[in-house]
Every structure is written in structure tokens, then in C-alpha cells.
Tab-separated table of C-alpha atoms in Angstrom:
chain	number	residue	atom	x	y	z
C	1	UNK	CA	60.742	129.699	76.881
C	2	UNK	CA	57.451	127.138	75.152
C	3	UNK	CA	59.156	124.026	74.533
C	4	UNK	CA	60.641	124.198	78.315
C	5	UNK	CA	56.755	124.642	79.987
C	6	UNK	CA	56.132	121.615	77.383
C	7	UNK	CA	58.753	119.940	79.306
C	8	UNK	CA	57.588	120.452	83.051
C	9	UNK	CA	53.967	119.883	82.263
C	10	UNK	CA	55.321	116.622	80.958
C	11	UNK	CA	57.455	116.105	83.488
C	12	UNK	CA	55.114	116.928	86.353
C	13	UNK	CA	52.634	114.539	84.418
C	14	UNK	CA	54.545	112.084	84.144
C	15	UNK	CA	55.763	111.941	88.305
C	16	UNK	CA	52.359	111.930	89.061
C	17	UNK	CA	51.058	109.160	86.775
C	18	UNK	CA	53.895	106.712	88.503
C	19	UNK	CA	52.625	107.774	91.935
C	20	UNK	CA	48.800	107.388	91.505
C	21	UNK	CA	49.995	104.170	89.526
C	22	UNK	CA	51.661	102.826	92.812
C	23	UNK	CA	55.192	102.331	91.275
C	24	UNK	CA	56.640	105.597	93.756
C	25	UNK	CA	55.045	106.255	97.068
C	26	UNK	CA	55.594	109.032	99.915
C	27	UNK	CA	59.686	107.757	100.205
C	28	UNK	CA	60.578	109.118	96.475
C	29	UNK	CA	59.522	112.349	97.751
C	30	UNK	CA	61.278	112.199	101.136
C	31	UNK	CA	64.587	111.617	98.890
C	32	UNK	CA	63.381	114.004	96.617
C	33	UNK	CA	64.130	116.695	99.307
C	34	UNK	CA	66.910	115.662	100.208
C	35	UNK	CA	68.220	116.773	97.141
C	36	UNK	CA	69.793	120.233	97.316
C	37	UNK	CA	72.534	122.388	95.432
C	38	UNK	CA	75.066	120.512	97.475
C	39	UNK	CA	74.083	117.448	96.469
C	40	UNK	CA	72.446	117.548	93.159
C	41	UNK	CA	72.374	114.469	92.028
C	42	UNK	CA	71.406	112.755	94.914
C	43	UNK	CA	67.952	111.019	94.121
C	44	UNK	CA	69.866	109.681	90.915
C	45	UNK	CA	72.933	108.442	92.682
C	46	UNK	CA	70.715	106.445	95.494
C	47	UNK	CA	68.442	105.012	92.405
C	48	UNK	CA	71.074	103.653	90.599
C	49	UNK	CA	72.983	102.382	93.777
C	50	UNK	CA	69.070	100.731	94.323
C	51	UNK	CA	69.182	99.390	90.769
C	52	UNK	CA	72.738	97.807	90.446
C	53	UNK	CA	71.763	95.949	94.269
C	54	UNK	CA	68.269	94.623	93.181
C	55	UNK	CA	70.280	93.244	89.804
C	56	UNK	CA	72.837	91.389	92.185
C	57	UNK	CA	70.093	89.958	94.648
C	58	UNK	CA	67.696	89.161	91.476
C	59	UNK	CA	70.879	87.023	90.576
C	60	UNK	CA	71.172	85.494	93.735
C	61	UNK	CA	67.720	84.712	93.738
C	62	UNK	CA	67.804	83.054	90.209
C	63	UNK	CA	70.747	81.502	91.339
C	64	UNK	CA	69.433	79.738	94.736
C	65	UNK	CA	66.314	78.695	93.224
C	66	UNK	CA	68.275	76.313	90.948
C	67	UNK	CA	70.112	74.228	92.895
C	68	UNK	CA	69.913	71.153	94.148
C	69	UNK	CA	68.936	71.846	97.954
C	70	UNK	CA	67.862	75.402	98.091
C	71	UNK	CA	69.218	77.347	101.162
C	72	UNK	CA	65.847	78.734	101.852
C	73	UNK	CA	66.907	80.970	104.995
C	74	UNK	CA	69.391	82.646	103.050
C	75	UNK	CA	66.673	82.913	99.935
C	76	UNK	CA	64.386	84.912	102.822
C	77	UNK	CA	67.504	87.126	103.831
C	78	UNK	CA	68.037	88.711	100.106
C	79	UNK	CA	64.303	88.771	100.153
C	80	UNK	CA	64.366	90.839	103.252
C	81	UNK	CA	67.228	93.059	101.510
C	82	UNK	CA	65.907	93.773	98.376
C	83	UNK	CA	62.176	94.620	100.603
C	84	UNK	CA	64.535	96.989	102.580
C	85	UNK	CA	66.179	98.745	99.596
C	86	UNK	CA	62.674	98.720	97.743
C	87	UNK	CA	61.158	100.642	100.569
C	88	UNK	CA	63.835	102.555	101.143
C	89	UNK	CA	63.247	104.155	97.508
C	90	UNK	CA	60.009	104.472	97.180
C	91	UNK	CA	59.741	101.789	95.042
C	92	UNK	CA	56.551	100.164	96.516
C	93	UNK	CA	55.280	97.746	94.096
C	94	UNK	CA	58.298	95.566	93.906
C	95	UNK	CA	58.261	96.483	97.916
C	96	UNK	CA	54.907	94.850	97.890
C	97	UNK	CA	55.968	92.181	95.887
C	98	UNK	CA	58.724	90.744	98.391
C	99	UNK	CA	56.111	90.122	101.399
C	100	UNK	CA	54.876	87.360	99.293
C	101	UNK	CA	57.958	86.186	98.284
C	102	UNK	CA	59.099	85.928	101.905
C	103	UNK	CA	56.056	83.920	103.279
C	104	UNK	CA	56.840	81.230	100.887
C	105	UNK	CA	60.612	81.177	101.688
C	106	UNK	CA	58.940	80.619	105.361
C	107	UNK	CA	56.870	78.032	103.871
C	108	UNK	CA	59.729	76.835	101.645
C	109	UNK	CA	57.518	76.556	98.898
C	110	UNK	CA	59.538	76.601	95.784
C	111	UNK	CA	56.879	76.876	93.558
C	112	UNK	CA	55.637	80.182	95.285
C	113	UNK	CA	58.680	81.197	95.136
C	114	UNK	CA	59.502	80.578	91.273
C	115	UNK	CA	55.809	82.795	91.293
C	116	UNK	CA	57.235	85.500	93.782
C	117	UNK	CA	60.615	85.596	91.777
C	118	UNK	CA	58.734	86.169	88.451
C	119	UNK	CA	56.812	88.646	90.447
C	120	UNK	CA	59.327	90.319	91.537
C	121	UNK	CA	61.156	90.542	88.357
C	122	UNK	CA	58.420	92.148	86.264
C	123	UNK	CA	58.129	95.123	89.108
C	124	UNK	CA	61.461	95.619	89.236
C	125	UNK	CA	62.072	95.931	85.272
C	126	UNK	CA	58.639	98.163	85.325
C	127	UNK	CA	59.924	100.703	88.059
C	128	UNK	CA	63.425	100.644	86.491
C	129	UNK	CA	62.454	101.212	83.303
C	130	UNK	CA	59.937	104.429	84.460
C	131	UNK	CA	62.880	105.776	86.934
C	132	UNK	CA	64.758	105.866	84.109
C	133	UNK	CA	62.339	107.815	81.966
C	134	UNK	CA	61.811	110.159	84.709
C	135	UNK	CA	65.637	110.760	85.051
C	136	UNK	CA	65.866	111.915	81.095
C	137	UNK	CA	62.820	113.977	80.707
C	138	UNK	CA	64.583	115.952	84.279
C	139	UNK	CA	67.979	116.057	81.989
C	140	UNK	CA	65.861	117.007	79.006
C	141	UNK	CA	64.508	119.848	81.166
C	142	UNK	CA	67.742	121.091	82.579
C	143	UNK	CA	69.589	121.312	79.264
C	144	UNK	CA	66.545	123.136	78.047
C	145	UNK	CA	66.984	126.027	81.042
C	146	UNK	CA	70.188	125.813	80.762
C	147	UNK	CA	69.833	126.700	76.619
C	148	UNK	CA	67.743	129.673	77.862
C	149	UNK	CA	70.571	130.933	79.884
C	150	UNK	CA	72.420	130.639	77.008
C	151	UNK	CA	70.552	133.291	74.753
C	152	UNK	CA	71.342	136.697	74.551
K	1	UNK	CA	87.999	112.420	125.229
K	2	UNK	CA	88.896	114.072	121.810
K	3	UNK	CA	86.816	117.264	121.183
K	4	UNK	CA	84.368	116.815	118.266
K	5	UNK	CA	84.858	118.835	114.604
K	6	UNK	CA	83.422	121.958	115.187
K	7	UNK	CA	80.930	121.669	118.341
K	8	UNK	CA	79.398	119.660	115.623
K	9	UNK	CA	77.998	116.517	116.809
K	10	UNK	CA	79.461	113.243	115.160
K	11	UNK	CA	77.405	110.562	114.746
K	12	UNK	CA	78.283	106.642	114.237
K	13	UNK	CA	75.642	105.420	111.614
K	14	UNK	CA	75.861	101.785	111.206
K	15	UNK	CA	74.083	99.471	108.216
K	16	UNK	CA	74.835	96.814	106.181
K	17	UNK	CA	72.751	98.015	103.257
K	18	UNK	CA	74.691	100.720	100.870
K	19	UNK	CA	71.294	102.297	100.152
K	20	UNK	CA	70.096	103.014	103.294
K	21	UNK	CA	73.526	104.063	104.509
K	22	UNK	CA	73.333	107.008	102.364
K	23	UNK	CA	70.093	107.515	103.088
K	24	UNK	CA	70.743	107.670	106.593
K	25	UNK	CA	74.441	109.583	106.347
K	26	UNK	CA	72.666	112.254	103.574
K	27	UNK	CA	69.543	112.656	106.584
K	28	UNK	CA	71.780	113.280	108.905
K	29	UNK	CA	74.379	115.518	107.692
K	30	UNK	CA	71.534	118.006	106.413
K	31	UNK	CA	70.776	118.175	110.209
K	32	UNK	CA	74.581	119.202	110.365
K	33	UNK	CA	76.062	116.358	111.835
K	34	UNK	CA	79.193	114.759	111.471
K	35	UNK	CA	79.009	111.015	109.961
K	36	UNK	CA	81.025	108.049	110.205
K	37	UNK	CA	79.071	105.601	108.394
K	38	UNK	CA	80.166	101.594	108.511
K	39	UNK	CA	78.730	98.559	107.368
K	40	UNK	CA	78.717	96.112	110.093
K	41	UNK	CA	78.659	95.925	113.803
K	42	UNK	CA	82.336	94.781	113.810
K	43	UNK	CA	83.578	97.391	112.216
K	44	UNK	CA	81.190	99.823	114.896
K	45	UNK	CA	83.207	98.511	117.542
K	46	UNK	CA	86.617	98.395	116.092
K	47	UNK	CA	86.018	102.198	115.288
K	48	UNK	CA	85.257	102.625	118.805
K	49	UNK	CA	88.412	101.119	120.041
K	50	UNK	CA	86.196	98.424	121.812
K	51	UNK	CA	87.954	95.081	120.507
K	52	UNK	CA	86.545	91.890	121.766
K	53	UNK	CA	85.161	92.507	125.272
K	54	UNK	CA	87.820	94.551	126.328
K	55	UNK	CA	86.914	98.010	126.450
K	56	UNK	CA	89.866	99.989	126.274
K	57	UNK	CA	90.888	102.611	128.971
K	58	UNK	CA	93.284	104.174	126.517
K	59	UNK	CA	92.471	107.566	125.652
K	60	UNK	CA	90.034	107.914	122.650
K	61	UNK	CA	90.775	109.779	119.774
K	62	UNK	CA	87.694	109.104	118.641
K	63	UNK	CA	84.417	111.037	119.800
K	64	UNK	CA	81.645	109.363	118.616
K	65	UNK	CA	78.128	111.151	120.428
K	66	UNK	CA	75.443	109.044	119.750
K	67	UNK	CA	75.132	105.405	117.533
K	68	UNK	CA	72.629	104.647	114.720
K	69	UNK	CA	72.338	100.976	113.938
K	70	UNK	CA	70.469	98.687	112.203
K	71	UNK	CA	68.512	96.162	113.968
K	72	UNK	CA	69.019	92.975	111.327
K	73	UNK	CA	72.580	92.641	110.212
K	74	UNK	CA	74.310	89.465	109.169
K	75	UNK	CA	76.693	88.460	111.964
K	76	UNK	CA	76.649	90.850	115.259
K	77	UNK	CA	73.111	92.411	115.119
K	78	UNK	CA	72.426	95.991	116.352
K	79	UNK	CA	71.357	94.612	119.273
K	80	UNK	CA	74.343	93.324	120.237
K	81	UNK	CA	76.101	95.941	119.255
K	82	UNK	CA	73.883	98.274	121.939
K	83	UNK	CA	74.146	96.098	124.470
K	84	UNK	CA	78.099	95.646	124.257
K	85	UNK	CA	78.086	99.513	123.846
K	86	UNK	CA	76.278	99.663	127.296
K	87	UNK	CA	78.483	97.064	128.656
K	88	UNK	CA	81.334	99.097	128.569
K	89	UNK	CA	82.719	101.379	130.766
K	90	UNK	CA	83.725	104.128	128.698
K	91	UNK	CA	80.452	104.178	126.227
K	92	UNK	CA	77.976	103.407	128.079
K	93	UNK	CA	76.335	106.724	127.920
K	94	UNK	CA	76.742	107.454	124.577
K	95	UNK	CA	72.749	107.235	123.116
K	96	UNK	CA	72.419	104.677	120.975
K	97	UNK	CA	69.096	104.529	118.244
K	98	UNK	CA	68.038	101.733	117.042
K	99	UNK	CA	66.599	101.127	113.105
K	100	UNK	CA	64.092	98.321	111.533
K	101	UNK	CA	62.280	97.273	108.771
K	102	UNK	CA	60.001	95.140	110.954
K	103	UNK	CA	57.306	96.568	113.476
K	104	UNK	CA	57.900	93.860	115.864
K	105	UNK	CA	56.835	95.355	119.390
K	106	UNK	CA	58.616	92.797	121.166
K	107	UNK	CA	61.962	93.666	120.072
K	108	UNK	CA	61.264	97.519	120.202
K	109	UNK	CA	60.623	96.863	124.126
K	110	UNK	CA	63.970	94.501	123.881
K	111	UNK	CA	66.401	97.151	122.647
K	112	UNK	CA	64.235	100.090	124.828
K	113	UNK	CA	64.798	98.248	127.800
K	114	UNK	CA	68.660	97.181	126.823
K	115	UNK	CA	69.200	100.923	126.950
K	116	UNK	CA	68.309	102.280	123.404
K	117	UNK	CA	67.567	105.985	123.572
K	118	UNK	CA	64.778	105.496	120.326
K	119	UNK	CA	63.779	103.156	117.906
K	120	UNK	CA	62.766	103.788	114.293
K	121	UNK	CA	60.849	102.426	111.826
K	122	UNK	CA	62.798	102.529	108.311
K	123	UNK	CA	62.407	104.118	106.424
K	124	UNK	CA	63.723	106.595	108.861
K	125	UNK	CA	62.603	110.314	108.169
K	126	UNK	CA	63.958	113.523	108.442
K	127	UNK	CA	61.361	113.917	111.286
K	128	UNK	CA	63.132	111.308	113.430
K	129	UNK	CA	66.488	112.243	113.090
K	130	UNK	CA	65.381	115.332	114.209
K	131	UNK	CA	64.338	113.347	117.554
K	132	UNK	CA	68.265	113.030	118.054
K	133	UNK	CA	69.371	116.247	118.971
K	134	UNK	CA	67.790	116.731	121.880
K	135	UNK	CA	69.613	113.672	123.364
K	136	UNK	CA	72.631	114.738	122.220
K	137	UNK	CA	72.617	118.027	124.269
K	138	UNK	CA	71.100	115.911	127.208
K	139	UNK	CA	74.424	114.260	126.910
K	140	UNK	CA	76.696	117.191	126.519
K	141	UNK	CA	75.133	119.185	129.102
K	142	UNK	CA	76.310	115.619	131.609
K	143	UNK	CA	79.390	115.391	129.685
K	144	UNK	CA	80.310	119.257	130.790
K	145	UNK	CA	78.693	118.441	134.108
K	146	UNK	CA	81.478	115.580	134.851
K	147	UNK	CA	84.380	117.321	133.772
K	148	UNK	CA	86.786	118.516	136.975
K	149	UNK	CA	86.597	122.280	137.930
K	150	UNK	CA	89.738	124.312	136.977
K	151	UNK	CA	91.001	127.062	139.272
């Protein structure tokens, strides 16, 4: 029982820190509220979709910025997509990093775009790592709860 | 028009973002709506049976009570979809709601003027979805009033 309480506290504190540090915003809470017994994996599913989508976009952005002739409109469209999806799952810092990126696209500023891409990639890898840690902790807590049920 | 499943309201959700589609579908299902989610305005029109400006007067097997669509989509935008629906004889009375990640007053006004019932800023919340039922109930009452009276 003690171990479980420890895990609960760890999970609680870790989650709180993610909000405090701005990695996640209230939209993430909204996702959690949509999870229930009929959809027990909703948050993990949506976030996983986000990871796949974000990685696809980041690869596209990297390729696009490596071209001889850069299509800034297309670039902007991709950044807009990433800005939207990160906002939809509550990945606040990724969302915010997309804002100056869009401005640089409009200005057709290559230097600015390259710097922004670095920043977005950085924020993305941070939030991905943190969310993966969060999900792992939840799994451990669940496993611990299930173990309790087996105790006679 | 065909009967809706179990008297549930059927919502057609249109969004090119897979994440947003998943979100809106979940939000709508939480409110007990039946949901069909498509990834483009073209697919939405196909689903409704509205193809190439020709509104089909054939009996529709599809019964959609509300359309909720993203504004910014590649190809046909949500605004274009709104216009096509409002111009169609068969579907002009279906309430249409627009969603957008961008808060552009002129865009919002344009949509409302074109006949959109609501304009939701993304990310869409449960509180936004809660605003849909009154529009749907209003449409249902209107539909019932237009039924011929049987002896």
C-alpha cells in the first residue's frame, strides 16, 4: 500500500511540475476529462497521434528548409498544422514556439526559420520525453493497483 | 429523410487534422451524438450526396442533423462548405458550425453572415459542444412542424 501512495504522490508532483513549467496547459486537463471507462486510453492515443504527426511535420520542415528554392507558403502551412495540433493536446511550449516561426515564414526569412525550427524541435523533444515519463508513471501506478487486488 | 439512429442526433464533423478529428469526435460522443468524421470538405459533400453543385433531389439515406467544420482546410475550406450547404435545397436548413484556431473577427462575421450558427475557437471545449443541443432541438421541432399531417 505504501508503494502505491508514493507512486501517487510522485505522479501528482510530476504532473504539477509540467504545468508549472509551462510544458502543458489546461487543454491537457480537458483531454483527461474526456477519458473514462469506455475510453480508458484516450489521452495516450491522442498524444501518440500527436507524436507521429509532429515528427512527420518536423521532417517535412527540415526537408523544405534544405531546398534550393524554399516554398514559404508550404512551410507556413505545415507550421500552422503543428501549431494547431500542439494547442489541441495542450503542449503549450511547442505551440508558442510555432508563433515566431510563422512570422519568419511570412517574412521569408530563412535564418529566422532555421532558428525557429531548432527551437520547435527542442521544445518538442522535451515535451515528448516528459509525457512519456508521465505515461510510464501512470502505468506503474496502474500495475501497482492491480497487484493490490491480487493480495489475499 | 431517413430516421436518425435511436433518435440520436447525427453530427458530421469535418477536419483535416487527425488529432482534432479524434478530439471533436470524442467531445461529441460524450454528449451522446452519433458522429461521422471526415477529413475534407469534398468528402463531406460526397457523404451528403451533394456532388459538383448538383443538389441531389433523390431521397437521402443520410440523415445529418448538424455539420461542424474546421475553417482552414487544404482545397475546399470550411467556408466554402458552409456556402455549398446553405445554397443547397436539401441541406440549407442543417445548422453549420465553424471551428478555427485563429481569432479573426472579419472571418467570424463572414461565416455568421453566410449562415453559420456558431463559431468555435480551437481548441474546442466541452462547453462549446454543450451549445449545440439547442440548435439541434430547434431544427428537429422545425422538421416536425413541416411534416404533412396524417389523418
